[in-house]
XYZ file of C-alpha atoms in Angstrom:
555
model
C -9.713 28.407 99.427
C -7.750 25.404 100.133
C -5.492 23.483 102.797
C -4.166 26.015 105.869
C -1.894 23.039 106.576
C -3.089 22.465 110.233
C -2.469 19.479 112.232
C -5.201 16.912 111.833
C -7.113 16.295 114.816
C -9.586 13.598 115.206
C -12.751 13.005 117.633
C -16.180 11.742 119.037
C -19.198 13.433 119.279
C -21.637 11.915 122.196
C -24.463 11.257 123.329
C -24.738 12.478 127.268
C -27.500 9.928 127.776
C -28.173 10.135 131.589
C -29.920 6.349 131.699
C -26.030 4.683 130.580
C -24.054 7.424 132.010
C -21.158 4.316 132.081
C -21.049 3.792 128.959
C -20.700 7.817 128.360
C -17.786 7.523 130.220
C -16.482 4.444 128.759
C -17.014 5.906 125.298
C -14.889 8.477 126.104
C -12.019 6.491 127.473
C -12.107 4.021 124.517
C -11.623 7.507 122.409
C -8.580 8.269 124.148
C -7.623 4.601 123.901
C -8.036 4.097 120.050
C -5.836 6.917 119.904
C -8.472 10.124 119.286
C -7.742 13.750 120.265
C -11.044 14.889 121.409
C -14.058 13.868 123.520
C -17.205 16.406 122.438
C -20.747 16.220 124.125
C -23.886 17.559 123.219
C -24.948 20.754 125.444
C -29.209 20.415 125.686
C -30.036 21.168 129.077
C -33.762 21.291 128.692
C -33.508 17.915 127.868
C -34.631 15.746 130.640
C -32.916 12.617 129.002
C -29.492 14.102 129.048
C -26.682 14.717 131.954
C -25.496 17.859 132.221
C -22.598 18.967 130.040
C -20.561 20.201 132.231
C -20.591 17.917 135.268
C -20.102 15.551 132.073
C -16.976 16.747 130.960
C -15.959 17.597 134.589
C -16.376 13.754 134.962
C -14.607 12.665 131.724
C -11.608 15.166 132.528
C -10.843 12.952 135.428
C -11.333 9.530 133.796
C -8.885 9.968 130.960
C -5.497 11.820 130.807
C -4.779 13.160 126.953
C -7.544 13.888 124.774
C -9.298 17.153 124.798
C -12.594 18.126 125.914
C -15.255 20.079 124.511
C -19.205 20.870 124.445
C -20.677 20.568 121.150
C -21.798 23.522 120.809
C -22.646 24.919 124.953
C -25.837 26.436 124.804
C -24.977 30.181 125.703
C -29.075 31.560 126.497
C -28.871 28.797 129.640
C -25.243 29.655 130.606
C -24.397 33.291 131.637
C -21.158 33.971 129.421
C -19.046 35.297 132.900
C -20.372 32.045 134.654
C -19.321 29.839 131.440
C -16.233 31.528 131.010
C -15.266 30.503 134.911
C -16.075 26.971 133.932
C -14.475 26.127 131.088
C -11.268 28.086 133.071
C -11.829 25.699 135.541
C -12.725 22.621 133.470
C -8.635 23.669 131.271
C -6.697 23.875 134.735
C -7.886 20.988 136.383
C -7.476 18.423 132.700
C -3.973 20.226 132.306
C -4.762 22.331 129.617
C -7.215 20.263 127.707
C -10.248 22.325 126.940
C -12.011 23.776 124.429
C -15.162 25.797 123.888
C -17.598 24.592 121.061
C -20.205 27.589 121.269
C -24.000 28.765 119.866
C -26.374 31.035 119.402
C -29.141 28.862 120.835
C -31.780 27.046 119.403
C -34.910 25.285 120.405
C -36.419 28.659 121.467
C -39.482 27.212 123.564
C -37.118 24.651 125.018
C -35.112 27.524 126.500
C -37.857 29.751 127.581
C -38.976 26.286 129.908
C -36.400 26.238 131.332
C -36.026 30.191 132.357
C -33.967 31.308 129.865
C -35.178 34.077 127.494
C -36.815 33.903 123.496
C -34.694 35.284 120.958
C -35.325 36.273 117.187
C -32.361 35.015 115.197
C -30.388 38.727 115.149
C -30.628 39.141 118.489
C -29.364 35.120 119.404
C -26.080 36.471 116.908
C -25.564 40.111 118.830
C -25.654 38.180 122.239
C -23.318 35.636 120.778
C -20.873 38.186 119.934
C -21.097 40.430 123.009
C -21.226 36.740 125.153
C -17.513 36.384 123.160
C -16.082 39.419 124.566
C -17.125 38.485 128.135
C -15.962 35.257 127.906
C -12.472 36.569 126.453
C -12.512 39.145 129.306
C -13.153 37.072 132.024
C -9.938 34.698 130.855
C -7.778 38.050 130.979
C -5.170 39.082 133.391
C -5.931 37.561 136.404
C -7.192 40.841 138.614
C -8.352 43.212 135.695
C -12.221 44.135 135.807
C -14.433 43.050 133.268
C -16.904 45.803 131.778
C -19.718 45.448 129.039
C -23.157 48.153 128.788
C -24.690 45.487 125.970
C -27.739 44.886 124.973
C -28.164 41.213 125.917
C -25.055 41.229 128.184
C -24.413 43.885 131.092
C -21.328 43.044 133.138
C -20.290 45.846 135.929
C -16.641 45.499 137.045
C -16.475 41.484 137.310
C -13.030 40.485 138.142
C -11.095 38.722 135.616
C -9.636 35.337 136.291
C -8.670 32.574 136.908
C -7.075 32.366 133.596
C -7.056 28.745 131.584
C -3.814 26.741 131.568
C -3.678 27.350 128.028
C -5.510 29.667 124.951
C -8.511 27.634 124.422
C -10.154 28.121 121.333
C -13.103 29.288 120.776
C -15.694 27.060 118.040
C -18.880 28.663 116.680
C -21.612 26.251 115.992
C -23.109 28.356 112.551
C -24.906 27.429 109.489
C -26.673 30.985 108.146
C -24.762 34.132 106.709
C -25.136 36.085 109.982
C -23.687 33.616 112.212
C -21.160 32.550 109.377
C -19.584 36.498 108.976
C -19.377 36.575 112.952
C -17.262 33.435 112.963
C -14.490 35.087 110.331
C -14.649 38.519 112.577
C -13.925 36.685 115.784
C -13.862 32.861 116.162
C -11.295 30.605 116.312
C -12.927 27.565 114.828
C -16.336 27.071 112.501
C -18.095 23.932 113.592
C -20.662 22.663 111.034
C -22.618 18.889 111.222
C -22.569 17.204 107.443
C -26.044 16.601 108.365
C -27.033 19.966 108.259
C -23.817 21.501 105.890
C -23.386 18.706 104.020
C -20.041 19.091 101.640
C -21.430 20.809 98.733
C -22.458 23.548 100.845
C -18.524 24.069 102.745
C -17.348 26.092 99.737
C -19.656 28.819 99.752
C -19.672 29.380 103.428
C -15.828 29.112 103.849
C -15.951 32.007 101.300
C -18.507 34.234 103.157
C -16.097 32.971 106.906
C -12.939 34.454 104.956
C -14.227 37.397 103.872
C -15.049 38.618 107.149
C -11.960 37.672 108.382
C -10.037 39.530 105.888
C -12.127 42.282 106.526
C -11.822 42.207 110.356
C -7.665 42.258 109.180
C -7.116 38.552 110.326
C -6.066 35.672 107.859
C -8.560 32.979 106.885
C -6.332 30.366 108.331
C -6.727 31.724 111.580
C -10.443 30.052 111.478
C -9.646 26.460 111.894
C -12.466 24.652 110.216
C -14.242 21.558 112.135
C -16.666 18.926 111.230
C -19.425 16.579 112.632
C -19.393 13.634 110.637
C -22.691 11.499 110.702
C -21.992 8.509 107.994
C -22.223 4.819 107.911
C -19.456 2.279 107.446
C -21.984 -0.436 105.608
C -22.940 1.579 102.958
C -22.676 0.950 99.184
C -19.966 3.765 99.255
C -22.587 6.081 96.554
C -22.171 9.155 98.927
C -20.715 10.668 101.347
C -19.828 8.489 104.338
C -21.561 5.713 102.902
C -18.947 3.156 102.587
C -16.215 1.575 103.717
C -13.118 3.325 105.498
C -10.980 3.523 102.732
C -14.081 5.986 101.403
C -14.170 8.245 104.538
C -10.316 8.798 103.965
C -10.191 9.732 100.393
C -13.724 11.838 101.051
C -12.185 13.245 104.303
C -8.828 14.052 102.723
C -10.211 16.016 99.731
C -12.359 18.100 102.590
C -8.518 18.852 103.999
C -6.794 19.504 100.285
C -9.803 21.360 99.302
C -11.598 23.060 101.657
C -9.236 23.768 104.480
C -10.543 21.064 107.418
C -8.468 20.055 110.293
C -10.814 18.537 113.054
C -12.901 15.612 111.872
C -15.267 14.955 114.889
C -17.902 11.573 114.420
C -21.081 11.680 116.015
C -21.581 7.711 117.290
C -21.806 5.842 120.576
C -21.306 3.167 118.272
C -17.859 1.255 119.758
C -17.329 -0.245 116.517
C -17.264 2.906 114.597
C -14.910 4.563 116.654
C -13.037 1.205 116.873
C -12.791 1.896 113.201
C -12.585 5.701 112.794
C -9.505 5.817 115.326
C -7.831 2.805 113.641
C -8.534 2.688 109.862
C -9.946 6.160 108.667
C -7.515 8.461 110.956
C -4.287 7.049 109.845
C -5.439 6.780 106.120
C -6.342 10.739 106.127
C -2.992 11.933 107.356
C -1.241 9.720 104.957
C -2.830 10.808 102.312
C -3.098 14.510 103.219
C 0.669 14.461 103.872
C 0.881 12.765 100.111
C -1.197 15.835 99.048
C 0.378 18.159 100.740
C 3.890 17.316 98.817
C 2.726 17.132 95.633
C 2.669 13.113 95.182
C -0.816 12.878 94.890
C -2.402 16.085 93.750
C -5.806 16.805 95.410
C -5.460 14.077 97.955
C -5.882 11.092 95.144
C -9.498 10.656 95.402
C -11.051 11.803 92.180
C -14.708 11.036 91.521
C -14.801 8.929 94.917
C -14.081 12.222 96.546
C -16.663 13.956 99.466
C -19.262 14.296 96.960
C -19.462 10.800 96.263
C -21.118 11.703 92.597
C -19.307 14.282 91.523
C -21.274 17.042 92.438
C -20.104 20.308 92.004
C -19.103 23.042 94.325
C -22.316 25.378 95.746
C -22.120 28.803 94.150
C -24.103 30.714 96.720
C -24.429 31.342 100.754
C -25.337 28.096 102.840
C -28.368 28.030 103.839
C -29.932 26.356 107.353
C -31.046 26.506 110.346
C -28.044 28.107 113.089
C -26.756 25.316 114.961
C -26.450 25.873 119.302
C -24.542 24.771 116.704
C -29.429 6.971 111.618
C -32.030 -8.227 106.835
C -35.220 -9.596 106.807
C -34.358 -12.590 109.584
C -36.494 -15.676 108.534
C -39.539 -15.813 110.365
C -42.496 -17.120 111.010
C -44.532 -13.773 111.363
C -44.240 -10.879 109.182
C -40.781 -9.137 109.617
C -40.933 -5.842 111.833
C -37.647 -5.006 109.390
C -39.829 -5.283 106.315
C -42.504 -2.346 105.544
C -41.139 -0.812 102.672
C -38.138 1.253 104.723
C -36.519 1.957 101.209
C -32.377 2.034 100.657
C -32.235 4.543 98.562
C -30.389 4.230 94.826
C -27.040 6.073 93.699
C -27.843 9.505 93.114
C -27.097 11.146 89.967
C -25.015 13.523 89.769
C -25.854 17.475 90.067
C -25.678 18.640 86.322
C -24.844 22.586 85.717
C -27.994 25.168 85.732
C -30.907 23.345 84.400
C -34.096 21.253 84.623
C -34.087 20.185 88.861
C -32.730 16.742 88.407
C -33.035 15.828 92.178
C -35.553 12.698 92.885
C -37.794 12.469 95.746
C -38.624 9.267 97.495
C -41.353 7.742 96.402
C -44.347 6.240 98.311
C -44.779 2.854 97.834
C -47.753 2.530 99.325
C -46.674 -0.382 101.500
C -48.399 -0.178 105.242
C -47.476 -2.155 107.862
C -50.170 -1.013 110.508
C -53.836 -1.398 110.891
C -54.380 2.153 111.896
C -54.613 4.919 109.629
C -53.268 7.729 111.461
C -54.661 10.684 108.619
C -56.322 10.700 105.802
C -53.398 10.964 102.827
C -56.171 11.826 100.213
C -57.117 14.691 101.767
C -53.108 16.435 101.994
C -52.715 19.514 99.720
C -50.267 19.844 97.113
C -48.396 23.529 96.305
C -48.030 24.823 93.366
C -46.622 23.459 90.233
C -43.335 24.346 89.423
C -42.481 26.421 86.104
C -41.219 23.671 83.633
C -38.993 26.558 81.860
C -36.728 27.154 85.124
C -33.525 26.096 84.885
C -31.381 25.670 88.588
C -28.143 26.328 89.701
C -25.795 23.542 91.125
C -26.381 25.286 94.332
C -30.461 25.183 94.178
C -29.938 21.482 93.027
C -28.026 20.929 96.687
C -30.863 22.802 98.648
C -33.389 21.006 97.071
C -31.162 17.674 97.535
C -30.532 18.322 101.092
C -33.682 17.310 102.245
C -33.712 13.868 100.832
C -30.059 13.540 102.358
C -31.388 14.029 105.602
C -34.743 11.542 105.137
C -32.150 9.358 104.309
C -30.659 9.419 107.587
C -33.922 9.190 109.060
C -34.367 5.883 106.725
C -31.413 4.347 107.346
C -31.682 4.675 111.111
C -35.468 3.190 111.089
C -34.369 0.148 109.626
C -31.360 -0.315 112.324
C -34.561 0.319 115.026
C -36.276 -2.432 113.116
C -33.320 -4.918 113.195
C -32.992 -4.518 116.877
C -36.964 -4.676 117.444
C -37.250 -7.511 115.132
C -34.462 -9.871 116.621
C -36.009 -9.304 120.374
C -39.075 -10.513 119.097
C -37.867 -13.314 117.111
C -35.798 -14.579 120.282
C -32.402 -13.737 118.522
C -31.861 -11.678 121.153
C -33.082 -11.954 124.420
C -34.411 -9.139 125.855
C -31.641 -9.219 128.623
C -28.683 -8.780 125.839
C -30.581 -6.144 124.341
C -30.240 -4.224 127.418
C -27.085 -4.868 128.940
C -24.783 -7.117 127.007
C -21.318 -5.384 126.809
C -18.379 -6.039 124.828
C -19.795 -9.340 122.971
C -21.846 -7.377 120.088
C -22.025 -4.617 118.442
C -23.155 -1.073 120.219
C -26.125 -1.166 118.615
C -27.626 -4.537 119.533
C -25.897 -4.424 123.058
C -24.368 -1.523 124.578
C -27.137 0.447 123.934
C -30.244 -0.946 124.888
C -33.356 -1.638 123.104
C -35.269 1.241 124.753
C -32.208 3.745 124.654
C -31.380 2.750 121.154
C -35.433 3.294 120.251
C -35.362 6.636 122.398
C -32.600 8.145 120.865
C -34.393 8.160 117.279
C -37.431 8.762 117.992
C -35.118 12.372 119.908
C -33.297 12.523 116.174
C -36.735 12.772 114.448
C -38.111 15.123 116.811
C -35.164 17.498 116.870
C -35.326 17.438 113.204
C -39.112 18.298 113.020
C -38.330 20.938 115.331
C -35.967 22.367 113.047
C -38.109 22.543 110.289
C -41.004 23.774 112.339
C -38.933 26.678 113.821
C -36.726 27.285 110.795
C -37.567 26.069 107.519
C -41.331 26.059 107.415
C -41.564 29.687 108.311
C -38.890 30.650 105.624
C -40.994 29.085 102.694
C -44.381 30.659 103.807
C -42.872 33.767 104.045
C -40.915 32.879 100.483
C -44.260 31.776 98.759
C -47.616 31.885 100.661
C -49.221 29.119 98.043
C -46.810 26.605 100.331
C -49.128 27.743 103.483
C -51.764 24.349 103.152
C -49.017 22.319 102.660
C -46.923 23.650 105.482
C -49.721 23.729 107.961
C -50.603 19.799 106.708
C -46.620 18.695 107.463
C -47.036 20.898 110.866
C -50.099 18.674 112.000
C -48.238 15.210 110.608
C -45.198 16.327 112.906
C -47.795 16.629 116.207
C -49.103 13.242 114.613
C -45.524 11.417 114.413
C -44.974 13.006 117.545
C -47.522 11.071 119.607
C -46.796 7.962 117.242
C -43.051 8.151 119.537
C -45.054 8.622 122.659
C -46.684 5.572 121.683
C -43.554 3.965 121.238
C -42.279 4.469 124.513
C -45.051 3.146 126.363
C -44.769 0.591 124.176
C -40.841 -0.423 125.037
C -42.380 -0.026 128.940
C -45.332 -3.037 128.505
C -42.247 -4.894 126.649
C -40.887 -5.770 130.027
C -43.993 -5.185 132.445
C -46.931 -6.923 130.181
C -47.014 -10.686 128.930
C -48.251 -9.313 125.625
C -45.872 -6.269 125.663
C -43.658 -7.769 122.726
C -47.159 -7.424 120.366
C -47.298 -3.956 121.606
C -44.404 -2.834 120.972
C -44.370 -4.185 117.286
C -47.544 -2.833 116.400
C -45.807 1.213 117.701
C -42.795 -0.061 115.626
C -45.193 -0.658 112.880
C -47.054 2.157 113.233
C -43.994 4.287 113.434
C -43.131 3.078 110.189
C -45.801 3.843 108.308
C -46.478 7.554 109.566
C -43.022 8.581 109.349
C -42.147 7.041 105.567
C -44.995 8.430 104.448
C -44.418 11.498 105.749
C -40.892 11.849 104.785
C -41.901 10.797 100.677
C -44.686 13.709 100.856
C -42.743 16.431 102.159
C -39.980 15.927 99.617
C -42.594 15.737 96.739
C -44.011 18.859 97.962
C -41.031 20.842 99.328
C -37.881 19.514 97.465
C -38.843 21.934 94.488
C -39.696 25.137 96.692
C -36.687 24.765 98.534
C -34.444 24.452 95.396
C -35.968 28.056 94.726
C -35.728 29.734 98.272
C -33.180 27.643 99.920
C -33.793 27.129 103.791
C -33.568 30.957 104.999
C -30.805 33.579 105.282
């Protein structure tokens, strides 16, 4: 596949973090104001942390006047699909038109069942999706017309259409797995992917299996627009993708465009800066450069071995793979350095050879600990079975295997920007005050966020991830190859481990401003954090980097 020549669009993804609901909103006017198209939030409302996505965008809709609006992806088992449908008709004629509807299958099963709404296995979470699509379509209908559905998941008796949205919105399907992926060519009018989860590699193979099913459902590929949630960093050494300066994201971002056909570039920060930077420097440098490709001046968008694979990695040659979608300096000191502890920055990677021995490297363990407390006994963890040394994989089974250090790299990288923060409180830097509530003088990370929502909001990206693996992954590789049951059931106890590591860590970031010796505290949970979760990260790649290469992440 390549370019469908759509309009480039360009947006935020954010965080609906109900303890700075200001600087929500303020995110998503300085979006409109650098000169974005679209203001996305995340739809989790199980999660006691977060606003509600709808009031949200009800909100935002009235605090800015262009850009469009859009959960990332709603989360259809808590919203009745006639009920959603009236909202998001509601939410389009009240912004003039500006609405869209990210949507998913669900996820976070337990989550859901807390909060009333009911347990699905994954092929029933797709057949609701689709029959929730036809609802949702009927209810924006002719205004008057009944509304009729004998499903399954879905029963809807004579409902009354209307009112109907100011304009067509479009409908985006949050999908990483085959199932999800052929529904989204048969009837969506968007796929919306995170490069977290579908990193580039991985686009090619499931654009194929999205056109195919919408050539066989008699609609053109094109009529798919493809999206993206980009999760990068603009400090990087520019030896992947996203990790570099802006000038990288463009030419990476532009090949995606040439190549693979993507129109809506959507960056998940609450980072000012970054969308300070996206907005001015990245945006403008991907339409220039996709409007070079597109007339032939600079064939396949210029970029070369700098392109989104950063390495030159080829494309995958199989189905992605995942889990479906609903849809982070050492100061001088006089005391040890809570940024030190061994939080690696990982080398350039080689690049993915053709089938053959895996070449992908897990992180090793250097053995550095921080804390006093030993948490589990590392001798003791069971190893899986060796691998054959005569096996030769494909350049897609070198991706799987690879994707799981790419996203313990995120982890990484986001530990040591808890560490900075942590370690600059303590060492009087920053006072605690500009930690919390500083705006506008540094950077979002060391002001507008504060210390404990910076903290919080990790230690939420490492559970949601261990909750992905527990409810996706894991299950898919004992089924795959029962030897992998110790070792799964030893990462499954390390996650309930880490898990009350983060509680730690929040009571921690409480005796920081309520106890005279809450800043020791709160370094020693830091520390502590540290050492579980790196060492935890370099054993299940040793152990699961290989298996997954084999088996993937589940179909």
């Amino acid at each position: 596949m390549g370019d469908y020549g759509h309009e480039l669009t360009f947006g935020t993804f954010l965080t609906p973090d109900a303890a700075h609901a200001d600087r929500v909103v303020a995110l998503a006017q300085l979006t409109e104001a650098a000169g974005l198209d679209l203001v996305t939030i995340q739809d989790h409302p199980y999660q006691a942390r977060f606003l509600d996505a709808w009031t949200l965008l009800s909100v935002l809709a009235g605090k800015t006047s262009r850009v469009r609006l859009s959960p990332n992806v709603a989360n259809l088992p808590l919203r009745p699909p006639a009920v959603l449908a009236k909202s998001v008709a509601s939410l389009d004629i009240l912004s003039g038109g500006r609405a869209a509807l990210g949507l998913g299958a669900g996820g976070f099963w337990d989550a859901i069942g807390a909060y009333g709404g009911r347990k699905l296995a994954p092929g029933e979470a797709v057949a609701a999706l689709e029959e929730a699509i036809g609802v949702i379509r009927g209810i924006w209908g002719a205004q008057g017309r009944s509304v009729r559905l004998d499903g399954a998941h879905y029963r809807i008796s004579g409902a009354h259409a209307g009112p109907v949205p100011a304009h067509e919105v479009p409908i985006w399907l949050g999908a990483i797995k085959p199932r999800m992926l052929r529904l989204t060519g048969r009837l969506a009018d968007g796929w919306l992917p995170s490069s977290a989860y579908v990193p580039p590699e991985q686009l090619p193979a499931s654009n194929a299996i999205i056109d195919e099913a919408a050539a066989a459902a008699g609609r053109q590929p094109g009529d798919v627009r493809r999206l993206y949630n980009l999760m990068g960093s603009f400090d990087g050494p520019g030896d992947g993708f996203l990790n570099g300066p802006p000038r990288l994201w463009a030419e990476q971002l532009a090949e995606l465009t040439l190549d693979q056909g993507v129109s809506i570039y959507i960056l998940a920060s609450d980072d000012p800066r970054d969308i300070e930077r996206f907005a001015g420097e990245v945006a403008p440098a991907v339409r220039e450069l996709v409007a070079a490709g597109r007339s032939g001046t600079a064939p396949g968008g210029g970029t070369g071995a700098g392109g989104p694979r950063g390495t030159g990695t080829p494309a995958a040659d199989g189905p992605a793979e995942g889990t479906e979608t609903d849809g982070a300096d050492e100061p001088e000191t006089g005391r040890p350095s809570v940024t030190g502890g061994g939080v690696p920055a990982r080398p350039a990677r080689r690049s993915a050879p053709s089938a053959g021995p895996l070449a992908v490297q897990p992180t090793p363990d250097d053995g550095n600990r921080l804390s006093d407390v030993q948490p589990w006994d590392e001798s003791s963890r069971p190893s899986g079975p060796a691998p054959d040394p005569d096996r030769s994989y494909t350049p897609h089974e070198q991706a799987s295997g690879r994707h799981l250090v790419d996203v313990h790299d995120h982890l990484r990288a986001e530990l040591r920007e808890v560490r900075s923060i942590v370690d600059q409180v303590l060492d009087g830097t920053m006072g605690p005050g500009a930690a919390r509530g500083h705006l506008n003088t540094m950077t979002m990370r060391q002001n507008s966020w504060t210390l404990g929502a910076y903290c919080a909001t990790y230690c939420r990206t490492v559970t949601v991830h261990h909750t992905l693996e527990d409810s996706g992954m894991f299950p898919h590789l004992r089924r795959a190859d029962g030897r992998l049951t110790p070792v799964i059931d030893r990462l499954e106890a390390e996650h309930r481990v880490i898990h009350d590591v983060i509680e730690d860590v929040d009571r921690a970031l409480i005796s920081f401003v309520s106890e005279p010796d809450g800043g020791k505290k709160l370094e020693q949970a830091v520390n502590l954090l540290t050492d579980t979760l790196l060492s935890h990260l370099a054993y299940e790649e040793r152990e699961l980097v290989e298996p997954l290469a084999r088996f993937g992440y589940g179909g």
